[in-house]
Coordinates of C-alpha atoms in Angstrom, one line a residue:
Chain A
M200 CA 107.3 122.3 100.9
A201 CA 110.8 121.9 102.3
I202 CA 111.7 120.0 105.4
S203 CA 113.9 121.9 107.9
D204 CA 116.8 120.6 110.1
E205 CA 114.5 120.8 113.1
E206 CA 111.9 118.7 111.3
I207 CA 114.6 116.1 110.4
L208 CA 115.6 115.9 114.1
R209 CA 111.9 115.6 115.1
I210 CA 111.5 112.7 112.7
A211 CA 114.7 111.0 113.9
K212 CA 113.4 111.3 117.5
L213 CA 110.1 109.7 116.5
A214 CA 112.0 106.9 114.7
H215 CA 114.4 106.5 117.6
I216 CA 117.5 107.0 115.4
R217 CA 120.5 109.1 116.5
L218 CA 121.8 111.5 113.8
D219 CA 124.9 113.6 113.8
A220 CA 125.1 117.0 112.1
A221 CA 126.4 115.6 108.8
D222 CA 123.5 113.0 108.8
V223 CA 120.9 115.7 109.4
E224 CA 122.1 117.6 106.4
K225 CA 122.3 114.4 104.2
Y226 CA 118.8 113.2 105.1
R227 CA 117.3 116.7 104.8
R228 CA 118.6 116.9 101.3
D229 CA 117.5 113.3 100.4
L230 CA 114.0 113.6 101.9
N231 CA 113.4 117.0 100.3
G232 CA 114.4 115.6 96.9
I233 CA 112.1 112.6 97.3
L234 CA 109.1 114.6 98.7
N235 CA 109.5 117.1 95.9
Y236 CA 108.9 114.2 93.5
I237 CA 106.1 112.7 95.6
D238 CA 104.3 116.0 95.6
T239 CA 102.9 115.1 92.2
L240 CA 100.3 113.0 94.1
K241 CA 98.9 116.1 95.7
T242 CA 97.4 117.4 92.4
L243 CA 95.8 114.1 91.6
D244 CA 92.0 113.6 91.9
A245 CA 92.3 110.3 93.6
C246 CA 90.0 107.3 93.7
E247 CA 87.3 107.0 96.4
E248 CA 88.3 104.0 98.6
P249 CA 91.8 103.7 100.0
T250 CA 93.3 100.2 99.6
T251 CA 94.0 98.8 103.0
H252 CA 94.1 95.1 101.9
V253 CA 95.0 94.2 98.4
I254 CA 93.1 90.9 98.5
S255 CA 89.6 90.7 100.0
T256 CA 89.9 89.1 103.3
T257 CA 88.4 89.4 106.8
S258 CA 90.1 88.8 110.1
R259 CA 90.6 85.1 110.4
L260 CA 90.2 83.9 114.0
R261 CA 91.2 80.7 115.6
E262 CA 90.2 78.9 118.8
D263 CA 91.6 80.4 122.0
K264 CA 93.7 77.4 122.9
V265 CA 97.5 77.1 123.4
E266 CA 99.2 75.8 120.2
D267 CA 102.9 75.4 119.3
V268 CA 104.9 78.0 121.1
L269 CA 108.5 79.0 121.2
P270 CA 110.2 77.8 124.4
V271 CA 111.4 80.7 126.6
E272 CA 115.0 79.6 126.2
K273 CA 114.7 80.0 122.5
V274 CA 113.1 83.4 122.8
L275 CA 116.1 84.6 124.9
E276 CA 118.8 83.0 122.8
N277 CA 119.5 86.1 120.7
A278 CA 119.2 88.6 123.5
P279 CA 122.2 90.8 124.2
A280 CA 121.6 90.6 127.9
V281 CA 119.4 88.3 130.0
E282 CA 118.6 88.0 133.7
D283 CA 116.1 85.8 135.4
G284 CA 114.5 84.8 132.2
Q285 CA 114.0 88.4 131.2
F286 CA 115.6 90.8 128.7
R287 CA 117.9 93.2 130.6
V288 CA 118.3 96.8 129.4
P289 CA 119.8 100.0 130.6
K290 CA 117.7 102.0 133.0
V291 CA 115.2 104.5 131.7
L292 CA 116.2 108.1 132.6
E293 CA 114.3 109.3 135.7
G294 CA 112.1 112.3 135.5
E295 CA 111.8 112.4 131.7
Chain B
M229 CA 125.6 64.1 80.0
A230 CA 128.9 65.3 81.6
Q231 CA 129.2 64.1 85.1
N232 CA 131.2 67.1 86.2
S233 CA 128.6 69.8 85.3
L234 CA 125.6 68.7 87.3
N235 CA 125.6 72.1 88.9
K236 CA 124.7 73.6 85.5
L237 CA 121.5 71.5 85.0
T238 CA 118.0 72.8 85.6
I239 CA 116.0 71.2 88.3
H240 CA 114.1 69.1 85.7
Q241 CA 117.3 67.9 84.0
L242 CA 118.8 67.1 87.4
L243 CA 115.7 65.1 88.5
D244 CA 115.8 63.2 85.2
A245 CA 119.5 62.4 85.8
F246 CA 118.7 61.2 89.3
R247 CA 115.7 59.0 88.0
R248 CA 117.8 57.5 85.2
G249 CA 120.6 56.7 87.7
E250 CA 123.0 58.8 85.8
A251 CA 123.8 61.0 88.8
T252 CA 123.3 61.1 92.6
S253 CA 122.4 64.0 94.8
E254 CA 125.7 63.5 96.6
E255 CA 127.5 64.2 93.3
A256 CA 125.3 67.1 92.4
V257 CA 125.6 68.8 95.8
G258 CA 129.4 68.2 95.8
Q259 CA 129.7 69.9 92.4
T260 CA 127.4 72.7 93.6
L261 CA 129.7 73.3 96.6
S262 CA 132.7 73.4 94.2
A263 CA 130.9 76.0 92.1
I264 CA 130.1 78.1 95.2
E265 CA 133.8 77.9 96.2
Q266 CA 134.9 78.9 92.7
R267 CA 132.6 81.9 92.4
R268 CA 133.1 83.6 95.7
D269 CA 134.2 86.6 93.7
L270 CA 130.6 87.3 92.9
N271 CA 129.7 87.7 96.6
A272 CA 126.4 86.0 96.0
F273 CA 126.3 84.1 99.3
I274 CA 126.3 85.5 102.8
S275 CA 126.5 82.0 104.4
V276 CA 126.8 78.5 103.2
E277 CA 125.8 75.4 105.1
A278 CA 128.6 73.1 106.3
R279 CA 129.9 70.7 103.7
Q280 CA 129.4 67.7 105.9
N281 CA 125.8 68.5 106.6
L282 CA 125.0 69.0 103.0
L283 CA 126.6 65.8 101.8
D284 CA 124.8 63.9 104.6
A285 CA 121.5 65.4 103.5
A286 CA 122.3 64.5 99.9
R287 CA 123.1 60.9 100.8
K288 CA 119.9 60.7 102.7
A289 CA 118.0 61.9 99.7
D290 CA 119.7 59.3 97.5
K291 CA 118.7 56.5 100.0
I292 CA 115.1 57.7 99.9
R293 CA 115.1 57.7 96.1
A294 CA 116.6 54.2 96.0
S295 CA 114.1 52.8 98.4
R296 CA 111.2 54.1 96.3
V297 CA 112.3 52.5 93.0
D298 CA 109.7 49.7 93.4
K299 CA 107.0 51.9 94.8
S300 CA 104.3 53.5 92.7
S301 CA 104.1 56.7 94.7
E302 CA 106.1 59.7 93.5
S303 CA 109.2 60.9 95.1
P304 CA 109.1 64.2 96.9
P305 CA 109.2 66.7 94.0
L306 CA 112.5 68.4 94.8
L307 CA 114.3 65.4 96.3
G308 CA 118.0 66.0 96.5
V309 CA 117.9 69.3 94.7
P310 CA 120.3 72.0 95.9
I311 CA 118.4 75.3 96.5
A312 CA 119.6 78.6 98.0
L313 CA 117.5 81.1 99.9
K314 CA 117.6 84.9 100.1
D315 CA 119.0 85.8 103.5
N316 CA 115.7 87.3 104.7
I317 CA 114.1 83.9 104.9
C318 CA 114.3 82.2 108.3
V319 CA 116.0 78.8 108.6
R320 CA 116.0 77.1 112.1
D321 CA 119.3 77.4 113.9
G322 CA 120.7 79.3 110.9
A323 CA 121.7 82.8 110.3
V324 CA 119.2 85.3 108.8
T325 CA 120.9 88.7 108.4
A326 CA 118.6 90.5 106.0
G327 CA 121.9 91.9 104.6
S328 CA 122.2 94.0 107.7
R329 CA 124.6 94.7 110.5
M330 CA 121.5 94.8 112.7
L331 CA 121.0 91.0 112.3
A332 CA 124.6 90.0 111.6
N333 CA 124.7 87.6 114.5
F334 CA 121.1 86.6 114.7
V335 CA 120.2 82.9 114.7
S336 CA 116.7 82.0 113.8
P337 CA 114.7 79.8 116.2
Y338 CA 112.3 78.6 113.6
D339 CA 111.8 77.7 109.9
A340 CA 109.8 79.9 107.6
T341 CA 106.8 78.2 106.1
V342 CA 108.4 78.1 102.7
V343 CA 111.4 76.3 104.2
E344 CA 109.2 73.7 105.8
K345 CA 107.6 73.2 102.4
L346 CA 110.9 72.9 100.6
R347 CA 112.1 70.4 103.2
Q348 CA 109.0 68.3 102.9
A349 CA 109.6 68.3 99.1
G350 CA 113.1 66.9 99.7
A351 CA 115.1 70.0 98.7
I352 CA 118.6 70.6 100.2
I353 CA 119.1 74.2 101.4
V354 CA 122.7 75.0 100.5
G355 CA 123.0 78.6 101.9
K356 CA 121.7 82.1 102.2
T357 CA 122.1 84.7 99.5
N358 CA 123.2 88.3 99.6
M359 CA 120.7 91.1 99.2
D360 CA 120.1 94.8 99.6
E361 CA 119.8 95.6 103.3
F362 CA 116.3 94.7 104.5
S363 CA 115.3 94.3 100.9
M364 CA 115.6 98.1 100.4
G365 CA 117.3 98.7 97.0
S366 CA 117.4 97.7 93.4
S367 CA 121.1 96.8 93.0
S368 CA 122.2 94.6 96.0
E369 CA 124.7 97.3 96.8
T370 CA 123.4 98.3 100.1
S371 CA 124.2 95.0 101.8
Y372 CA 126.3 95.3 104.9
F373 CA 128.3 92.3 103.4
G374 CA 129.3 94.2 100.2
P375 CA 127.7 94.3 96.8
V376 CA 126.8 91.3 94.6
K377 CA 128.5 91.3 91.2
N378 CA 126.7 90.4 88.0
P379 CA 128.0 87.1 86.6
H380 CA 127.8 88.5 83.1
D381 CA 130.0 91.5 83.9
P382 CA 131.4 91.7 87.5
T383 CA 131.8 95.5 87.2
R384 CA 128.0 95.7 87.1
V385 CA 125.3 95.2 89.6
A386 CA 123.3 92.0 89.8
G387 CA 120.1 94.0 90.5
G388 CA 118.2 93.9 93.7
S389 CA 117.2 93.4 96.2
S390 CA 117.4 89.6 95.5
G391 CA 120.7 90.0 93.6
G392 CA 122.5 87.2 95.4
S393 CA 119.8 84.7 94.5
A394 CA 119.8 85.9 90.9
A395 CA 123.6 85.8 90.6
A396 CA 123.8 82.4 92.3
V397 CA 121.3 80.8 89.9
A398 CA 122.9 82.5 86.8
S399 CA 126.4 81.3 87.7
M400 CA 125.3 77.7 88.5
Q401 CA 126.0 77.9 92.2
C402 CA 122.7 76.2 92.9
A403 CA 119.8 74.7 90.9
A404 CA 117.4 77.4 91.9
A405 CA 116.9 80.0 94.6
L406 CA 114.1 81.8 96.4
G407 CA 114.0 85.6 96.5
S408 CA 111.5 88.1 97.7
D409 CA 109.7 90.9 95.8
T410 CA 108.2 94.1 97.2
G411 CA 108.6 96.5 94.3
G412 CA 110.4 94.3 91.7
S413 CA 113.1 92.7 93.9
I414 CA 112.8 89.2 92.2
R415 CA 111.9 90.4 88.7
Q416 CA 114.6 93.0 88.2
P417 CA 117.6 91.0 89.4
A418 CA 116.3 88.1 87.4
A419 CA 116.3 90.3 84.3
F420 CA 119.8 91.7 85.1
C421 CA 121.3 88.3 85.5
G422 CA 119.4 86.5 82.7
V423 CA 117.3 84.1 84.8
V424 CA 113.6 83.5 85.3
G425 CA 112.0 85.2 88.3
V426 CA 108.4 85.0 89.5
K427 CA 106.5 87.2 92.0
P428 CA 103.3 85.3 92.7
T429 CA 99.9 86.9 93.4
Y430 CA 99.9 88.6 96.8
G431 CA 98.9 86.0 99.4
R432 CA 99.8 82.9 97.4
V433 CA 103.0 82.3 99.4
S434 CA 103.2 82.5 103.1
R435 CA 105.2 85.4 104.5
Y436 CA 105.7 83.6 107.9
G437 CA 109.4 83.5 108.4
L438 CA 110.1 86.3 105.9
V439 CA 111.8 89.3 107.4
A440 CA 109.1 91.9 106.7
F441 CA 109.8 95.1 104.7
A442 CA 106.3 96.2 103.5
S443 CA 103.7 93.7 104.7
S444 CA 101.1 94.6 102.0
L445 CA 103.6 94.2 99.2
D446 CA 106.1 91.5 100.1
Q447 CA 106.0 88.1 98.4
I448 CA 108.5 85.2 98.2
G449 CA 109.1 83.6 94.8
P450 CA 111.3 81.3 92.7
M451 CA 114.4 82.3 90.7
T452 CA 115.4 79.6 88.2
R453 CA 117.1 78.7 84.9
S454 CA 113.9 77.6 83.3
V455 CA 110.2 78.5 83.3
E456 CA 109.3 74.9 84.0
D457 CA 111.5 75.0 87.2
A458 CA 109.8 78.1 88.4
A459 CA 106.4 76.6 87.9
L460 CA 107.5 73.5 89.9
I461 CA 108.9 75.5 92.8
L462 CA 105.9 77.7 92.9
E463 CA 103.6 74.6 93.3
V464 CA 105.7 73.5 96.2
I465 CA 105.8 76.9 98.1
C466 CA 102.3 78.2 97.5
G467 CA 99.4 77.5 99.8
E468 CA 97.2 78.9 102.6
D469 CA 99.0 79.2 105.9
P470 CA 97.2 79.8 109.2
R471 CA 100.3 81.5 110.5
D472 CA 100.1 84.2 107.9
A473 CA 96.9 86.1 108.2
T474 CA 97.3 87.6 104.8
S475 CA 97.7 84.3 103.0
A476 CA 95.1 83.6 100.4
Q477 CA 92.5 80.9 100.6
A478 CA 93.1 79.8 97.1
T479 CA 93.7 76.3 95.7
V480 CA 97.1 75.8 94.2
P481 CA 96.8 74.6 90.6
R482 CA 99.5 72.5 88.9
F483 CA 101.2 75.4 87.3
R484 CA 103.3 73.1 85.1
D485 CA 100.2 72.2 83.2
A486 CA 100.1 75.7 81.7
L487 CA 103.4 75.4 80.0
T488 CA 102.2 73.5 76.9
G489 CA 99.2 75.7 76.2
G490 CA 100.8 77.9 73.6
V491 CA 99.6 81.5 73.0
E492 CA 97.3 80.9 70.1
G493 CA 94.3 83.2 70.5
L494 CA 95.6 84.8 73.7
K495 CA 95.1 88.6 73.9
I496 CA 98.3 90.3 75.1
G497 CA 98.3 93.9 76.1
I498 CA 101.1 96.3 75.7
P499 CA 100.7 99.2 78.1
R500 CA 101.5 102.4 76.2
E501 CA 102.9 104.1 79.4
Y502 CA 105.5 101.3 79.7
M503 CA 107.0 101.2 76.2
G504 CA 109.0 103.6 74.1
A505 CA 112.0 105.8 74.4
T506 CA 109.8 108.5 76.0
R507 CA 109.7 106.3 79.1
G508 CA 113.4 106.5 79.3
V509 CA 113.8 102.9 78.1
D510 CA 117.2 102.1 76.6
A511 CA 117.1 101.5 72.9
Q512 CA 118.7 98.0 73.0
V513 CA 116.5 96.9 75.9
L514 CA 113.5 98.0 74.0
S515 CA 114.5 96.2 70.8
R516 CA 115.0 92.9 72.7
V517 CA 111.6 93.3 74.4
E518 CA 109.9 94.2 71.1
A519 CA 111.5 91.1 69.4
A520 CA 110.1 88.9 72.1
V521 CA 106.7 90.4 71.7
A522 CA 106.9 89.9 68.0
K523 CA 107.6 86.3 68.6
L524 CA 104.4 86.0 70.6
K525 CA 102.5 87.5 67.7
D526 CA 104.0 85.0 65.3
A527 CA 103.0 82.2 67.7
G528 CA 99.4 83.3 67.4
A529 CA 98.8 85.8 70.1
E530 CA 96.8 89.0 69.5
L531 CA 98.6 92.1 70.5
L532 CA 96.6 95.2 71.7
E533 CA 97.8 98.5 73.0
V534 CA 96.3 99.3 76.4
S535 CA 96.5 102.1 78.9
L536 CA 97.4 102.1 82.6
P537 CA 96.7 105.8 83.2
H538 CA 97.9 106.0 86.8
T539 CA 101.4 104.6 85.9
E540 CA 103.0 108.0 86.4
Y541 CA 101.9 108.0 90.1
A542 CA 103.1 104.5 90.8
V543 CA 106.6 105.2 92.0
A544 CA 105.4 108.0 94.3
T545 CA 102.6 105.8 95.7
Y546 CA 105.0 102.9 96.3
Y547 CA 107.6 105.0 98.1
L548 CA 104.9 106.3 100.4
V549 CA 103.2 103.0 101.1
A550 CA 106.3 100.9 101.3
T551 CA 108.3 103.3 103.5
A552 CA 105.4 103.8 105.8
E553 CA 105.0 100.1 106.3
A554 CA 108.7 99.6 106.6
S555 CA 109.0 102.3 109.3
S556 CA 106.5 100.3 111.3
N557 CA 108.0 96.9 110.6
L558 CA 111.6 98.0 111.4
A559 CA 110.5 99.5 114.8
R560 CA 111.1 96.1 116.3
F561 CA 114.8 96.4 115.9
D562 CA 115.6 98.3 119.1
G563 CA 118.4 96.3 120.6
V564 CA 116.2 94.8 123.4
R565 CA 115.4 91.2 122.4
Y566 CA 117.8 90.5 119.5
G567 CA 120.0 92.2 117.0
H568 CA 122.6 94.9 117.4
R569 CA 122.7 96.6 120.8
A570 CA 124.9 99.7 121.2
E571 CA 126.6 100.7 124.4
A572 CA 124.4 103.3 126.2
A573 CA 123.8 105.0 129.5
N574 CA 120.1 104.8 129.3
L575 CA 117.2 103.1 127.4
D576 CA 116.5 105.9 124.9
E577 CA 120.2 106.2 124.0
M578 CA 120.3 102.5 123.6
Y579 CA 117.4 102.6 121.1
E580 CA 118.8 105.5 119.2
K581 CA 122.4 104.3 118.9
S582 CA 121.5 100.7 118.3
R583 CA 119.4 101.7 115.3
A584 CA 121.9 104.4 114.0
E585 CA 124.7 101.8 114.2
G586 CA 122.7 98.8 113.0
F587 CA 121.1 100.2 110.0
G588 CA 122.7 101.5 106.8
S589 CA 121.9 104.8 105.2
E590 CA 119.3 103.6 102.7
V591 CA 117.3 101.9 105.5
I592 CA 117.5 105.0 107.6
R593 CA 116.4 107.1 104.7
R594 CA 113.3 105.0 104.2
I595 CA 112.5 104.8 107.9
M596 CA 112.7 108.5 108.1
L597 CA 110.5 109.0 105.1
G598 CA 108.0 106.5 106.3
T599 CA 108.0 108.0 109.8
Y600 CA 107.4 111.5 108.3
V601 CA 104.5 110.5 106.1
L602 CA 102.8 108.7 109.0
S603 CA 103.3 111.5 111.5
S604 CA 100.3 113.6 112.5
G605 CA 99.9 116.6 110.2
Q606 CA 101.3 114.6 107.2
L607 CA 99.1 111.6 107.3
G608 CA 96.2 113.0 105.2
Q609 CA 98.5 114.7 102.7
Y610 CA 100.6 111.7 101.8
Y611 CA 99.8 108.3 103.1
S612 CA 96.0 108.4 102.9
K613 CA 96.3 109.9 99.4
A614 CA 98.7 107.1 98.4
Q615 CA 96.2 104.5 99.6
Q616 CA 93.6 106.0 97.4
V617 CA 95.9 106.2 94.4
R618 CA 96.7 102.5 95.0
T619 CA 93.0 101.8 94.4
C620 CA 93.2 103.7 91.2
I621 CA 96.2 101.6 90.1
R622 CA 94.4 98.4 91.0
Q623 CA 91.3 99.5 89.0
D624 CA 93.6 100.3 86.0
F625 CA 94.6 96.6 85.9
D626 CA 91.0 95.4 86.5
R627 CA 89.9 97.4 83.5
V628 CA 92.7 96.3 81.3
F629 CA 92.3 92.6 82.2
D630 CA 88.7 92.9 80.9
E631 CA 90.2 93.5 77.5
V632 CA 93.4 91.3 77.5
D633 CA 94.6 88.1 79.2
A634 CA 98.1 89.3 80.1
L635 CA 100.4 92.2 79.8
V636 CA 104.0 92.5 78.6
S637 CA 106.7 95.1 79.1
P638 CA 110.3 95.6 79.9
V639 CA 111.3 94.8 83.4
A640 CA 113.8 97.6 83.8
P641 CA 114.5 100.7 81.6
T642 CA 118.2 99.9 81.3
A643 CA 120.6 97.0 81.2
P644 CA 122.6 96.4 84.4
F645 CA 124.4 99.6 85.5
L646 CA 127.9 99.9 87.0
I647 CA 128.5 99.2 90.6
G648 CA 128.6 102.6 92.4
E649 CA 127.0 104.4 89.5
R650 CA 123.6 105.2 91.2
I651 CA 124.2 104.5 94.9
D652 CA 124.4 108.2 95.8
D653 CA 121.3 109.1 93.7
P654 CA 118.3 107.5 95.5
L655 CA 115.7 109.2 93.3
T656 CA 117.2 107.8 90.0
M657 CA 117.3 104.4 91.6
Y658 CA 113.7 104.6 92.7
L659 CA 112.4 105.9 89.3
A660 CA 113.9 102.8 87.6
D661 CA 111.3 100.6 89.5
I662 CA 108.5 102.1 87.3
F663 CA 107.6 98.9 85.4
T664 CA 107.7 96.4 88.3
I665 CA 106.2 98.4 91.2
S666 CA 102.6 98.5 90.0
A667 CA 102.2 94.7 90.2
N668 CA 103.0 94.8 93.9
L669 CA 100.6 97.7 94.5
A670 CA 97.8 95.8 92.7
G671 CA 98.7 92.4 94.2
I672 CA 98.9 90.8 90.7
P673 CA 101.5 88.2 89.7
G674 CA 104.4 89.1 87.5
M675 CA 107.5 87.4 86.2
S676 CA 110.7 88.1 84.2
V677 CA 111.8 85.8 81.4
P678 CA 115.2 86.3 79.6
C679 CA 114.6 87.7 76.1
G680 CA 118.1 88.4 74.8
E681 CA 121.2 90.4 75.5
T682 CA 122.5 93.8 74.6
D683 CA 125.4 94.1 72.2
A684 CA 127.7 94.2 75.2
G685 CA 126.3 90.8 76.4
L686 CA 124.2 92.1 79.2
P687 CA 120.9 90.3 79.9
V688 CA 117.5 91.8 79.1
G689 CA 114.2 90.5 80.7
L690 CA 110.7 90.6 79.4
Q691 CA 108.0 91.2 82.1
I692 CA 104.7 89.3 82.0
L693 CA 101.8 90.4 84.2
A694 CA 98.5 88.5 84.7
P695 CA 95.4 88.9 86.7
A696 CA 95.4 87.9 90.4
F697 CA 95.6 84.2 90.8
D698 CA 96.1 83.6 87.1
E699 CA 99.7 82.6 87.1
A700 CA 98.7 79.9 84.6
T701 CA 98.3 82.5 81.8
M702 CA 101.6 84.1 82.9
F703 CA 103.4 80.8 82.6
R704 CA 101.7 80.1 79.2
V705 CA 103.2 83.3 77.8
A706 CA 106.6 82.8 79.5
A707 CA 106.9 79.3 78.1
E708 CA 106.4 80.6 74.6
V709 CA 109.0 83.4 75.0
E710 CA 111.4 80.8 76.3
R711 CA 110.8 78.4 73.3

């Protein structure tokens, strides 16, 4: 069940990663090799229940009151671009 | 005791020296810093704390110890001990790069829970160690900051992804270090560098402040020069944490109490799927492992062959679950709030270029794989199936632990390989994780203990696995192997 170049580009789009032609070829080869190996799982009669949590736990809730928070200045400290206490980014393309 | 080799002592030896007034933390930290300077060739550290800050902290620790001489209460358990942290653990106002260009300039605004606990215990954090990028790798070669070299043979890998921590401990550049383990990333580098490495039961140690790779698999754990040291550090860093919703509500026993138990009467299982040349285990590795197992038998343990029938599906399962979770966890790195941001004309381009430039190829490979298996049309075929197989793997261990108290096996099928030997062959790299991976899938604790060297002087590790929350049995066996 081979992955095509188009499929690699589709995955890259979903993952928001830009690939050039050489990358597409490389990752297509790599992913096909790995998926080929992983295909062994398909023939397996698997167990009933999927594991979603490896230890038995339920959602732990806390009281809805403000606790220790990170000050806004700290939150913005690593930002590449800041304006008016907000993260500044390039514009979204119109009409997309 | 030589005053000029304090950096070579284990934590317990160092604490003894402090208590007897034979050494100060200031001396120990000073010598640690010299060792770090001398061994830069190994590339074990990404960043080291400023000398002045470390010596100030050491002097403070010495003062605290001196002021407690007359008091009956115990000193903080790691007072004045120099410890390194894998560079995916957040330290307030310090770098945390995760071995990646993506976070090369990131400064953490907070301490990880384990860091808070180490500080409360009086430890001195000397620096951040090198690692595979975002913990993705088994050799510490994918780091943006260059590969880590094995102290036993610098042409060979230190293992990964916690290679820097393993190498730093093995080469006496710190008394101990923390690593993280998602598929073997503490145990395998520990084996490759000849040190002790422990992955606790999932949930024992808080993941708050650990850069996430695969949230249902990641655990932080100690890497040390003795089993006793590992038990002590584990006592310090374990504990329920309200800031980590997956942390376990389990009391933390005094793990050091387990060390004197001996193995008389203990039932130790040898999984047939893990042993033997048919599993691709190198002959010399196998013979060192078998010798250690024989030692356990001589010490009174009962050895039984057991079966973990779903072993052959473990690597495939892991690389589906882990990459799927990673693709989700690494989606946060988009150039908006932190991390590398590329020049771009619009938002989409910024996302795509920032990520293409910020991530190395192994990280991209795994994000791509994870994205694919989670995409509609593929979900049922791969990821859901993997989650079910994961249950089968957990049940294999449940069944086996009804018959035996612990399991032993090799940690890795080979001795440390040459730098560059496997980096272009991801599948071979992945397949070598076969012995360590299942413990993460099942959530059970595992550790690596040194059990000899190959004829070429390369370290070999013995893996010990135990039931969930039964680290005590694991330490009992480890202490015997070490004796």
